[in-house]
Structure formats: C-alpha cells, structure tokens
Coordinates of C-alpha atoms in Angstrom, one line a residue:
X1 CA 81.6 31.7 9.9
X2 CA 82.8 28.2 11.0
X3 CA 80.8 24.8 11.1
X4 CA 81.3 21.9 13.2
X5 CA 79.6 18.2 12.3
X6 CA 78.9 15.8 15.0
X7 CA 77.0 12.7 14.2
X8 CA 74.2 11.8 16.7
X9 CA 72.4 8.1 16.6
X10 CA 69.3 7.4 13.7
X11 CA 70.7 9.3 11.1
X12 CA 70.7 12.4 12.8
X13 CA 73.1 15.5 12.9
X14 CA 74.0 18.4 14.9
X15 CA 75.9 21.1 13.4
X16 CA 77.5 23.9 15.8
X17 CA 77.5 27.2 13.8
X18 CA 79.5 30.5 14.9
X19 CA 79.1 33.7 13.6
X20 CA 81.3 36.4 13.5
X21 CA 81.4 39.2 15.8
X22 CA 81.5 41.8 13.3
X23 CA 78.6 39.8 11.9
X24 CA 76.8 39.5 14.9
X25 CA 77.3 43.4 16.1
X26 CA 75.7 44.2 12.5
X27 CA 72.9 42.3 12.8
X28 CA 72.5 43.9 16.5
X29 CA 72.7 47.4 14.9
X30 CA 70.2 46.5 12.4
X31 CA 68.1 45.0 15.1
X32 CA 68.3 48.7 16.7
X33 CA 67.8 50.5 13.6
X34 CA 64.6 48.4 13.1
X35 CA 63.1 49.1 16.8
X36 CA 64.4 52.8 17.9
X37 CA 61.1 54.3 16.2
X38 CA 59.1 51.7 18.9
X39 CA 61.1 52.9 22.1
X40 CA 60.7 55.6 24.3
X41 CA 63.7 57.5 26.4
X42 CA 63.1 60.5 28.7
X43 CA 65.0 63.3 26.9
X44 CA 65.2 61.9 23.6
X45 CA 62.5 62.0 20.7
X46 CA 61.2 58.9 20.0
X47 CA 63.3 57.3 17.3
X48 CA 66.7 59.4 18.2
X49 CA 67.4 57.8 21.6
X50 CA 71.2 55.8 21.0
X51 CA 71.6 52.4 21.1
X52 CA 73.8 52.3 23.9
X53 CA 71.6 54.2 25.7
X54 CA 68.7 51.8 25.4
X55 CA 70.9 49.3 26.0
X56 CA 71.5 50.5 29.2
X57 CA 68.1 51.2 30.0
X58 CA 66.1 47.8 29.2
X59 CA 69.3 45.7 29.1
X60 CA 71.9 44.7 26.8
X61 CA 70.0 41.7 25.3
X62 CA 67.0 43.9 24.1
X63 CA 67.9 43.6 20.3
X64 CA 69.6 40.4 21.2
X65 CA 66.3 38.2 19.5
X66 CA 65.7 40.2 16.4
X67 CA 69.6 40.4 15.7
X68 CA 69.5 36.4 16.2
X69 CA 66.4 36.2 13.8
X70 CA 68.5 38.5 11.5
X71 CA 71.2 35.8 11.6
X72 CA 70.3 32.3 11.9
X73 CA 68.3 31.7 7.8
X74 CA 71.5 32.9 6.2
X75 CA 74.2 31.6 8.6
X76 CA 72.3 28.5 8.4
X77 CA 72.0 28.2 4.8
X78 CA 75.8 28.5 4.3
X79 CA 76.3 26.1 6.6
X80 CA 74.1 23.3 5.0
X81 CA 75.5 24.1 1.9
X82 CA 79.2 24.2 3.3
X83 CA 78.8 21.0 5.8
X84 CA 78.9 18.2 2.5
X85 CA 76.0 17.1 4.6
X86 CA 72.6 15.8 2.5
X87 CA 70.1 17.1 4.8
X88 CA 66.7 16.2 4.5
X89 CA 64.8 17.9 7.2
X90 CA 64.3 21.6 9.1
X91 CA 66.5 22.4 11.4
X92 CA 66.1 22.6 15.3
X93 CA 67.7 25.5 16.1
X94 CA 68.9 26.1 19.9
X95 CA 71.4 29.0 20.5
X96 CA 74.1 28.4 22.7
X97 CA 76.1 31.5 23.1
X98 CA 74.5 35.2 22.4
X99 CA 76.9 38.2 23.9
X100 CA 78.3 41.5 22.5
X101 CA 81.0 41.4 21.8
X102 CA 81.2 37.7 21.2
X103 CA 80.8 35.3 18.4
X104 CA 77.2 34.1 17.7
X105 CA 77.1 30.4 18.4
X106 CA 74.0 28.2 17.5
X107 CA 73.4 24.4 16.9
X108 CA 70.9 23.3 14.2
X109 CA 69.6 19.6 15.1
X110 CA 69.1 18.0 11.4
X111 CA 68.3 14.4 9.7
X112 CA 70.7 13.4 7.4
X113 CA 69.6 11.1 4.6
X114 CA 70.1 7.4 5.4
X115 CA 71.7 4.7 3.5
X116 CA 70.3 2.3 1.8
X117 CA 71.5 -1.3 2.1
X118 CA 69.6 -3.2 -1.3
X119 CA 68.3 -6.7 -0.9
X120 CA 66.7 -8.7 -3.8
X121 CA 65.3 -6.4 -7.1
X122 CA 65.9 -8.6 -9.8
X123 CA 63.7 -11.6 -10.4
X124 CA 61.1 -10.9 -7.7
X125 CA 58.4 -13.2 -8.0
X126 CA 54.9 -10.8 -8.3
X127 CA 51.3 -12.7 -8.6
X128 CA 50.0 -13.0 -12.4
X129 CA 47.1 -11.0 -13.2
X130 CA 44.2 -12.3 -14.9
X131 CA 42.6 -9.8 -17.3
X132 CA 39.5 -10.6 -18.9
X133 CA 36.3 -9.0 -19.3
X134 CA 33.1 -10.4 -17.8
X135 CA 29.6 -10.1 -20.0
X136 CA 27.9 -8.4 -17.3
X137 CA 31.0 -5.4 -17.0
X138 CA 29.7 -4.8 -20.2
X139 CA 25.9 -4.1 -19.7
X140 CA 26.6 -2.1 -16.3
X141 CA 28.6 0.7 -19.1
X142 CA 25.7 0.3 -21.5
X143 CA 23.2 0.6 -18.1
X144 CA 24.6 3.7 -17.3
X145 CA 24.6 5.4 -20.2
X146 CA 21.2 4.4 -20.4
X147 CA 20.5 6.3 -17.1
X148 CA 22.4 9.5 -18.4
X149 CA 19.7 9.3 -21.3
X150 CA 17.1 8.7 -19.5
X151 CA 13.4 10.8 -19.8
X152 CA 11.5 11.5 -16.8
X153 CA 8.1 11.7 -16.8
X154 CA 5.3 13.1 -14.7
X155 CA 3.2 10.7 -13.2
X156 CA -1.1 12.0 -11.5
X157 CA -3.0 9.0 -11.9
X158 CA -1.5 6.6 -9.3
X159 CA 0.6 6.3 -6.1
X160 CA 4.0 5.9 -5.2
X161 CA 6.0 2.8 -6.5
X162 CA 9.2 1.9 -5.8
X163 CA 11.6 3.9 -7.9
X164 CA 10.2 6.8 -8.2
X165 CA 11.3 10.2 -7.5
X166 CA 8.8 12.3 -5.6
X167 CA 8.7 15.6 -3.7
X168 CA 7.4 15.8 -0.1
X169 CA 6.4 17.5 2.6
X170 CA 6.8 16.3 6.0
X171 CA 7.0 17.0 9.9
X172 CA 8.1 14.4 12.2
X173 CA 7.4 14.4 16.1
X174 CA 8.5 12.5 19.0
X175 CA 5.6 11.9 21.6
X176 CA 3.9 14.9 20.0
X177 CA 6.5 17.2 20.0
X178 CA 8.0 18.6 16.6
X179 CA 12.0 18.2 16.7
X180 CA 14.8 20.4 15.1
X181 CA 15.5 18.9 11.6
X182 CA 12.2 17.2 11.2
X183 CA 10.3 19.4 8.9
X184 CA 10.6 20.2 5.3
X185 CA 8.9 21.4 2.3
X186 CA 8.9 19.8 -1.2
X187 CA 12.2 17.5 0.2
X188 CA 13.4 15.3 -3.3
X189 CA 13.4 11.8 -2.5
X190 CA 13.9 8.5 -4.9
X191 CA 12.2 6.0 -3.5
X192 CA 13.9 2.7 -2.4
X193 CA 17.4 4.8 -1.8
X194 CA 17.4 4.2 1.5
X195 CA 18.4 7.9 2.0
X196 CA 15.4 8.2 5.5
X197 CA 15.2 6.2 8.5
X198 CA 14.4 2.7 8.4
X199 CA 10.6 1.9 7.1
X200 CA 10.3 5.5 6.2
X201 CA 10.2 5.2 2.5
X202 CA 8.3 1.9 2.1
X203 CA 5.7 3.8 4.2
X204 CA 5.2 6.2 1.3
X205 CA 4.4 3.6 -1.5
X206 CA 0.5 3.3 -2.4
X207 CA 0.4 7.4 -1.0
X208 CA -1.3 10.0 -4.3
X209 CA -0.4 13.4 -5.2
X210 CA -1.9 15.1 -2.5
X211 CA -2.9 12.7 0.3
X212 CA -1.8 13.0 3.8
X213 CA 0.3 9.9 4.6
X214 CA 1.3 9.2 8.6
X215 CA 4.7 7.5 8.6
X216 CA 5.5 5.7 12.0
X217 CA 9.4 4.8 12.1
X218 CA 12.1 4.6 15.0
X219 CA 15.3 6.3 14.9
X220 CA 18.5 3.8 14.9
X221 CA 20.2 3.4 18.5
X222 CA 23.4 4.7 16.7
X223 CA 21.8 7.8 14.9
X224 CA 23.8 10.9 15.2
X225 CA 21.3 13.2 17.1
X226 CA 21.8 12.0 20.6
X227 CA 18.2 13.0 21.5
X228 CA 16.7 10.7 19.0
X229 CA 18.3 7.7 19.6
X230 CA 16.3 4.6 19.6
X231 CA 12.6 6.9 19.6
X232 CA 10.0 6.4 18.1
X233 CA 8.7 9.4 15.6
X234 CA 6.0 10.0 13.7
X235 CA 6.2 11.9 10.0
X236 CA 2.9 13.8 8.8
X237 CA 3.9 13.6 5.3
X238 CA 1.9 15.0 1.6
X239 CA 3.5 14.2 -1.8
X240 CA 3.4 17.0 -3.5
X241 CA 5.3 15.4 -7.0
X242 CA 5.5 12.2 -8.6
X243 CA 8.5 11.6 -11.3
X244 CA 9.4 8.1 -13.0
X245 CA 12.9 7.8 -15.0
X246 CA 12.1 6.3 -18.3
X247 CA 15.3 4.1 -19.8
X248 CA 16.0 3.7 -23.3
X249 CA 16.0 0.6 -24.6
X250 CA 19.3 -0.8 -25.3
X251 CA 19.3 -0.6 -29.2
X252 CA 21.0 -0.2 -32.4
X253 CA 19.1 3.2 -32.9
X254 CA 20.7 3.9 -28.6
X255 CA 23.8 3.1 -30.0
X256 CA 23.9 5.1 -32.7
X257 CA 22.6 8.4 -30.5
X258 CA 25.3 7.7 -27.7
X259 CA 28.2 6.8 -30.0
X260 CA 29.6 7.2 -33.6
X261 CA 28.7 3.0 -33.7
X262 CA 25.9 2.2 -36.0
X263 CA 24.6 -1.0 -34.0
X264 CA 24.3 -2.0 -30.5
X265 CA 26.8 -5.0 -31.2
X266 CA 29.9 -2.4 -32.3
X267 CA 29.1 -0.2 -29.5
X268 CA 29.5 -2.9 -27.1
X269 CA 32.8 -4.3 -28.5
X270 CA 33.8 -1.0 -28.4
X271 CA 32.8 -0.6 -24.3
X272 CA 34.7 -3.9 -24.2
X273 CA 37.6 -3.1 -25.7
X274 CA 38.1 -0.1 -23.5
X275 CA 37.1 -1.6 -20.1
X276 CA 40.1 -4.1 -21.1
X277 CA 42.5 -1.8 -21.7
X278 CA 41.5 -0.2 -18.4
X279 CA 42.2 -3.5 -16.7
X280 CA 45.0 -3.8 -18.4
X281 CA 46.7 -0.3 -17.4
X282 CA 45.2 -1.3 -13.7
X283 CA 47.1 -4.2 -14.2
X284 CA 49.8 -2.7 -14.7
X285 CA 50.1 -0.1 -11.8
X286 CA 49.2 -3.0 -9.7
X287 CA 52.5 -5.2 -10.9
X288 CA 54.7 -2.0 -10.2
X289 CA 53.0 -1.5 -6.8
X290 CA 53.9 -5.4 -5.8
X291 CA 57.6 -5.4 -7.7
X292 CA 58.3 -2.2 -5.9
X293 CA 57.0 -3.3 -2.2
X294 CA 58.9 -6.2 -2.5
X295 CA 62.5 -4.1 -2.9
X296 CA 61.3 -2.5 -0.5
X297 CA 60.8 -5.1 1.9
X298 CA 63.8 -6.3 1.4
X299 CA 66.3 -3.3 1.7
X300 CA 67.6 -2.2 4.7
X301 CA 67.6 1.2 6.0
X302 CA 67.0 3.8 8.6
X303 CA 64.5 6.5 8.2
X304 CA 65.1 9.1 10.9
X305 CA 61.5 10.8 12.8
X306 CA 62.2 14.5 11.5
X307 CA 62.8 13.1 8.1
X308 CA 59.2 11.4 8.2
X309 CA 57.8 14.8 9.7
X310 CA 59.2 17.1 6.5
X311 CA 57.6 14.6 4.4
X312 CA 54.4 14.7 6.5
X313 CA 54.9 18.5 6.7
X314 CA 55.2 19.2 2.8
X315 CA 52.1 16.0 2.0
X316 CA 49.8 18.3 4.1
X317 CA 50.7 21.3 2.6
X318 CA 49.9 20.0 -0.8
X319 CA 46.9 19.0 0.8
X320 CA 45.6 22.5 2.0
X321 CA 46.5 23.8 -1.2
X322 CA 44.2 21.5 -2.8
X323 CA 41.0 22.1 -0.9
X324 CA 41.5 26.1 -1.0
X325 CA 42.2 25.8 -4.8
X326 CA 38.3 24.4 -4.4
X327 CA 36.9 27.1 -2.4
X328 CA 37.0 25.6 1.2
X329 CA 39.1 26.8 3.9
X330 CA 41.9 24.2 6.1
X331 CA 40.1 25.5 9.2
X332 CA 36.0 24.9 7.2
X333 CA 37.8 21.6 6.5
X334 CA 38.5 20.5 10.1
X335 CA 35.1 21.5 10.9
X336 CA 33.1 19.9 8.0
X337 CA 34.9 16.3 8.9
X338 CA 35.9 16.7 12.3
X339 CA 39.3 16.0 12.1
X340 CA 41.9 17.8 14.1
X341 CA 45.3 19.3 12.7
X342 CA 47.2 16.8 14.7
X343 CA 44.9 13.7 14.0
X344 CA 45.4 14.9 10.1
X345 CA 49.0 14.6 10.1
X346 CA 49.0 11.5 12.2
X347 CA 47.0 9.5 9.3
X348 CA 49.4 10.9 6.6
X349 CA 52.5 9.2 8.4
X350 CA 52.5 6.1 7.2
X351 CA 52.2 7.4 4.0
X352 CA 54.9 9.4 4.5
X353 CA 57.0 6.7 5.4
X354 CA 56.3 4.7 2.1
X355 CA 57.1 7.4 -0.1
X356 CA 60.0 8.0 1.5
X357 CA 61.3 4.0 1.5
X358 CA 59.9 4.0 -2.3
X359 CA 62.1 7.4 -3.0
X360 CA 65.4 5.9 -1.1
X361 CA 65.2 2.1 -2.8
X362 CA 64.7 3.4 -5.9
X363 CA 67.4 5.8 -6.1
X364 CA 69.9 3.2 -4.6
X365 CA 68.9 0.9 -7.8
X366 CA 68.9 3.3 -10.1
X367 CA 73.0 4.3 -8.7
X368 CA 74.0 0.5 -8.3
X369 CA 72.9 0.0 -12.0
X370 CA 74.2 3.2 -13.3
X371 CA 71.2 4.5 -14.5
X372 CA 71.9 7.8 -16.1
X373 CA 69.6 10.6 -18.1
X374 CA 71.5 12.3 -21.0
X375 CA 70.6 15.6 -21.8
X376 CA 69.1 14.4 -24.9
X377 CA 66.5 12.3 -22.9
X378 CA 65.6 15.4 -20.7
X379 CA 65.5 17.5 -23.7
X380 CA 62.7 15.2 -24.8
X381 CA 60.7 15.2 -21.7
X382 CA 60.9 19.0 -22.0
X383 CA 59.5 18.7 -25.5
X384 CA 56.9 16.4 -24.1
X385 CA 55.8 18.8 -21.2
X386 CA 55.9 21.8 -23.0
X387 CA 53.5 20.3 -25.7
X388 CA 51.4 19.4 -23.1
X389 CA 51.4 22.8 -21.1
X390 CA 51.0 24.6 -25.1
X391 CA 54.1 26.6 -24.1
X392 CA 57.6 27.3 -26.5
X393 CA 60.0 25.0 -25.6
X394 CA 62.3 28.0 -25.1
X395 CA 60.1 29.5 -22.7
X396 CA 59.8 26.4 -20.6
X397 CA 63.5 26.3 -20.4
X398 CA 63.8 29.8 -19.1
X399 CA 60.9 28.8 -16.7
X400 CA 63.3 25.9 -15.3
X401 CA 66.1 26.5 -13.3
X402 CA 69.2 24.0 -13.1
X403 CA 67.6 22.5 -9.7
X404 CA 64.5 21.9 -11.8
X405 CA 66.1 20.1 -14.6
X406 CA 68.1 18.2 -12.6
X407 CA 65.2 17.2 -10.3
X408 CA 63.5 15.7 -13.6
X409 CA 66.0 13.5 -14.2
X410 CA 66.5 12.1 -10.9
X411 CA 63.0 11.3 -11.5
X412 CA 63.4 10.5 -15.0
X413 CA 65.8 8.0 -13.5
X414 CA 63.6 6.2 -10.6
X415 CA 61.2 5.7 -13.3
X416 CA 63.6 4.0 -15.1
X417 CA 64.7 1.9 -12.4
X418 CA 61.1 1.2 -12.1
X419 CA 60.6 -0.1 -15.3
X420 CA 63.9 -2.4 -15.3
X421 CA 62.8 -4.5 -11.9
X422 CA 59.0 -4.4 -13.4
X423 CA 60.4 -6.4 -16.9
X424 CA 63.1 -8.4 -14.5
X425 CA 59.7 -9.8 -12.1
X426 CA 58.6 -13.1 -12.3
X427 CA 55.0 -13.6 -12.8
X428 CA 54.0 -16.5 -11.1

C-alpha cells in the first residue's frame, strides 16, 4: 500500500491511497464468497455458481462495492497512521480507480489540525470579583427550607384565598361550545401561580368547597391553540379541595430539627458560610472563563469546517446518550421540543467551535512553557480516580490502555496551563 499527501487550503488534506492488486482481488473474492449463496445461475445450485461466471453474467463490477467496503477502514487506517499526518476529522472518501486486475486507488479528504500562533497569556487583565454575602441571600436558604418543612392543612369553613392549593373541576366553552383540553376533574392548582389563563385564578378566590363558580377569561392572542386565540371562554368550575401550606417559624427549636445547629443564629452563619464559599468557587470558574477567553482572543488560528463538524458530531452523540440513559428516545426528543436533527446540531456549533479554540490555545501554552506530567503525577490522579470509582488501583490500570493514560495527561497538562495564566491575571 502507498500514500500520497497533498495539502489543500484551510487546513485541509487529501491523501491518495493505493491498494494492492493482490489485496484488492482478495477482497473481490471475499466479496464473492460473501454473496454466491444470494445469486441465482441457470445450471448451477444456488451458492455453487463460479465467480467468473457471475461475473460474466451481471458484470464485472458486481462484487466491486462490497470488495471496496472490505478495503477502505483498514487501508485507510494504515494510511492515517503512516501519513505523520494529525488528523482530526472523518474522512471523505471518493474512489478513483476500481478494476480487476488493477490497483485499488481512493482519496480520503481530511482536516488536519491547525497551528496555533499564541498572542498575550501572561498578565491578562480579568475584572475583580466582589464576593460578599447579602442578608437577604441568607433568609431565602432559611425560606426554603422552611417550605420543605412545611404542614398542609385542610381548610371547610371558608373560600379560596390567595395561596392556597385547591382541587377543581372545570369545563370551559367558547360561545357555548365545549373545546378539546378544556375539561378536567379534581385539576391541582396553587392559587396566585399564574399557571391558567389570565383572570382565571383570581376568579376563583371568595368560591367554598362545593359551590359552582363561572369564570369568564379570554385566551392570549399568542396562545398556542390556534383556534383559541384571542376568544373569549367561559369555565364552569366546583372546588372540590381546599389546602393551605403552614411554615414553620424560623426558630432556634427549626434550627435545631433541620440542622445539627442548636440556635437559629449558628444555623444561619452556617447557611452563610456556605453560600460564600459557593460564590467563591463561582468566582472562581468565572476568572478562568475570562483569563481563558482572553488567550483565546488573542491567538491566531485556523479551524477548518470538518474539524468543527467531528466535534459537533461527537457533542451530539454524548448528547443522545444522555437522554436515552433517562428513558427518552433521540427521535421522542425531537418530538417533545420540536427541534429537528439538523436545527440540533446547528445550535451546538458554536459551541463546538469554543471548545475546540479552548483545546488548541491551551495545548500550544502548555508546549511553549514545557508543561510536562511525570508518571508520578499521573500515578496520583490514578490513585485519585480509582478511590473515587471504589476500584483497586491495579484494576484501573488494566482498565486503561496507553492511549488512555496518555490522554489524562494531556489533560492533566491543559489544566495546568490553566492554572499558571489564572495566577499570572491581573485583577483589575
């Protein structure tokens, strides 16, 4: 097998790979032995006819596809891994010569990974963050643990207030006639949630357990059912349930029942001293975010289309694994949000594109400053992750292969690179 390199514009590459005849006429005779059982010949049983004779039959290119299917992943792999090439994107393969008797000649269109010409890293000027935590921060946690604890009671001897939670019945009608999606039978509603049309709810304060309540509203020019649009309904509605959420006061004897704190005063500090080092962790991420942005910004490279498409490719990938892994389907996905396959990956792009600038500028630091991970620091991480995964630290290893490893510390290494420009920023 021989490979030729020629270097197109944008980072891209086409390599011009030939096969073998012998390689090629094997592939063809596999192709044969594959497909005889499938063919009939007058004279011969199905699956004894001779290749030849086929050949002559339905042409000399009939195995011609499958023997070329048969070819290309492997001859293409040794290429890639021959050409001294970094590649960073699927091939487009187009086949240029295919005869017996000939060599097998293909091209496979690839991006190559660009260089990175670095700008500014060290010293970048980032904004100063201002961490502090406001009183009120502090009685929205204590508020909503106060709603996780709350009791609900049953309320029969008055009407709907604002607040509560009730159950209802109701059938809504436009000009008399009922409408699809306009009844239902014991429907839970808080009041004040804003969850119904427009006047809907306030409507319903004043009504008692029982009474029969005649709710007028109009539907929103921009609701979703085009048929209801701007007209006006009426609801025949009965509230079959009154609840009201009870809080508990916010105490020492709360405190001690929510938390291992004996008084409301160390339970707050406590609340405080956590929602600071949230901010301060935020804080954090957001410096990196900036620092990094700004190398970004102000390297130079370029990013060729099919290398932004892989990355697209792989991001939605993850993606569908992540919604099956919950039960849902790609295709029940597209129909729950509406979204289309292409419309998907068209959002993810420019996300696409950020990782990959991120990935390239942060590699080309971590080379120009010799950034290196010893085996010692990997052997470490390895510690760290097998600890967390409650696996032998043997077993991991046997688990990774040397891609793996060496993956994690090319990583290990960006991160390192990340934290030298973050401690080399200026806050200003």
């Amino acid at each position: 097998m021989s490979v030729q390199v020629e270097k197109l514009e944008k980072n891209m590459a086409k390599l011009t790979i030939e096969v073998p005849v012998e390689e090629f006429e094997a592939a063809i005779e596999k192709a044969y032995q594959k497909n005889k059982n499938k063919i009939n010949i007058p004279g011969f049983r199905k699956g004894k006819a001779p290749r030849k004779m086929i050949e002559k039959m339905y042409g000399a290119g009939i195995f011609y596809e499958d023997a070329a299917n048969i070819v290309i992943p492997t001859a293409y792999s040794k290429a890639a891994a021959e050409c001294g090439e970094n590649i960073v994107s699927q091939p487009e393969i187009d086949v240029t010569q295919i005869e017996s008797g000939k060599p097998f000649v293909f091209t496979a269109e690839v991006a190559l990974k660009p260089e990175v010409t670095l700008g500014e890293y060290k010293g970048l000027e980032v904004e100063k963050a201002v961490i502090e935590v406001a009183e009120a921060e502090v009685d929205a946690e204590v508020d909503k643990e106060r709603e996780k604890n709350a009791r609900v009671t049953d309320i029969d001897d008055r009407g709907v207030e604002k607040g509560d939670m009730i159950k209802l019945d109701f059938e809504g009608s436009v000009d008399g006639v009922p409408f699809e999606g306009g009844q239902s039978k014991d429907y839970p509603l808080t009041i004040g949630s804003g969850s119904f049309i427009p006047g809907f709810e306030d409507q319903l304060i004043g009504a008692k357990i029982g009474e029969d309540v005649e709710v007028n509203v109009t539907f929103p020019e921009d609701y979703h059912a085009e048929d209801l649009k701007g007209k006006a309904a009426v609801f025949k509605c009965k509230v079959n349930e009154i609840k009201v959420k009870e809080l508990p006061e916010a105490d020492d004897e709360f405190a001690q029942e929510v938390s291992e704190f004996d008084t409301l005063a160390e339970y707050r500090d406590d609340i405080r001293a956590k929602l600071l080092d949230r901010k301060t962790n935020d804080a954090k991420r957001a410096k990196e975010t900036q620092v990094v942005d700004k190398a970004v910004e102000n390297a130079q490279m370029e990013i060729p289309d099919a290398m932004i498409k892989e990355q697209v490719r792989r991001m939605a990938d993850d993606f569908t694994r992540r919604i099956e892994s919950q039960g849902i389907s790609f295709e029940q996905y597209m129909q729950f949000t509406g979204m289309t396959p292409d419309k998907m990956l068209e959002q993810m792009r420019p996300e696409a594109e950020k990782r990959i600038k991120n990935s390239l500028v942060l590699e080309a630091i971590a080379k120009a400053e010799n950034i290196e991970i010893s085996d010692e620091r990997l052997e470490e991480e390895l510690k760290k992750m097998a600890e967390s995964y409650k696996m032998e630290l043997d077993k991991l290893k046997e688990l990774m292969g040397d891609y793996e490893k060496e993956q994690m510390k090319n990583d290990l290494a960006i991160q390192t690179a990340v934290e030298m420009i973050v401690e080399a920023a200026v806050e200003v």
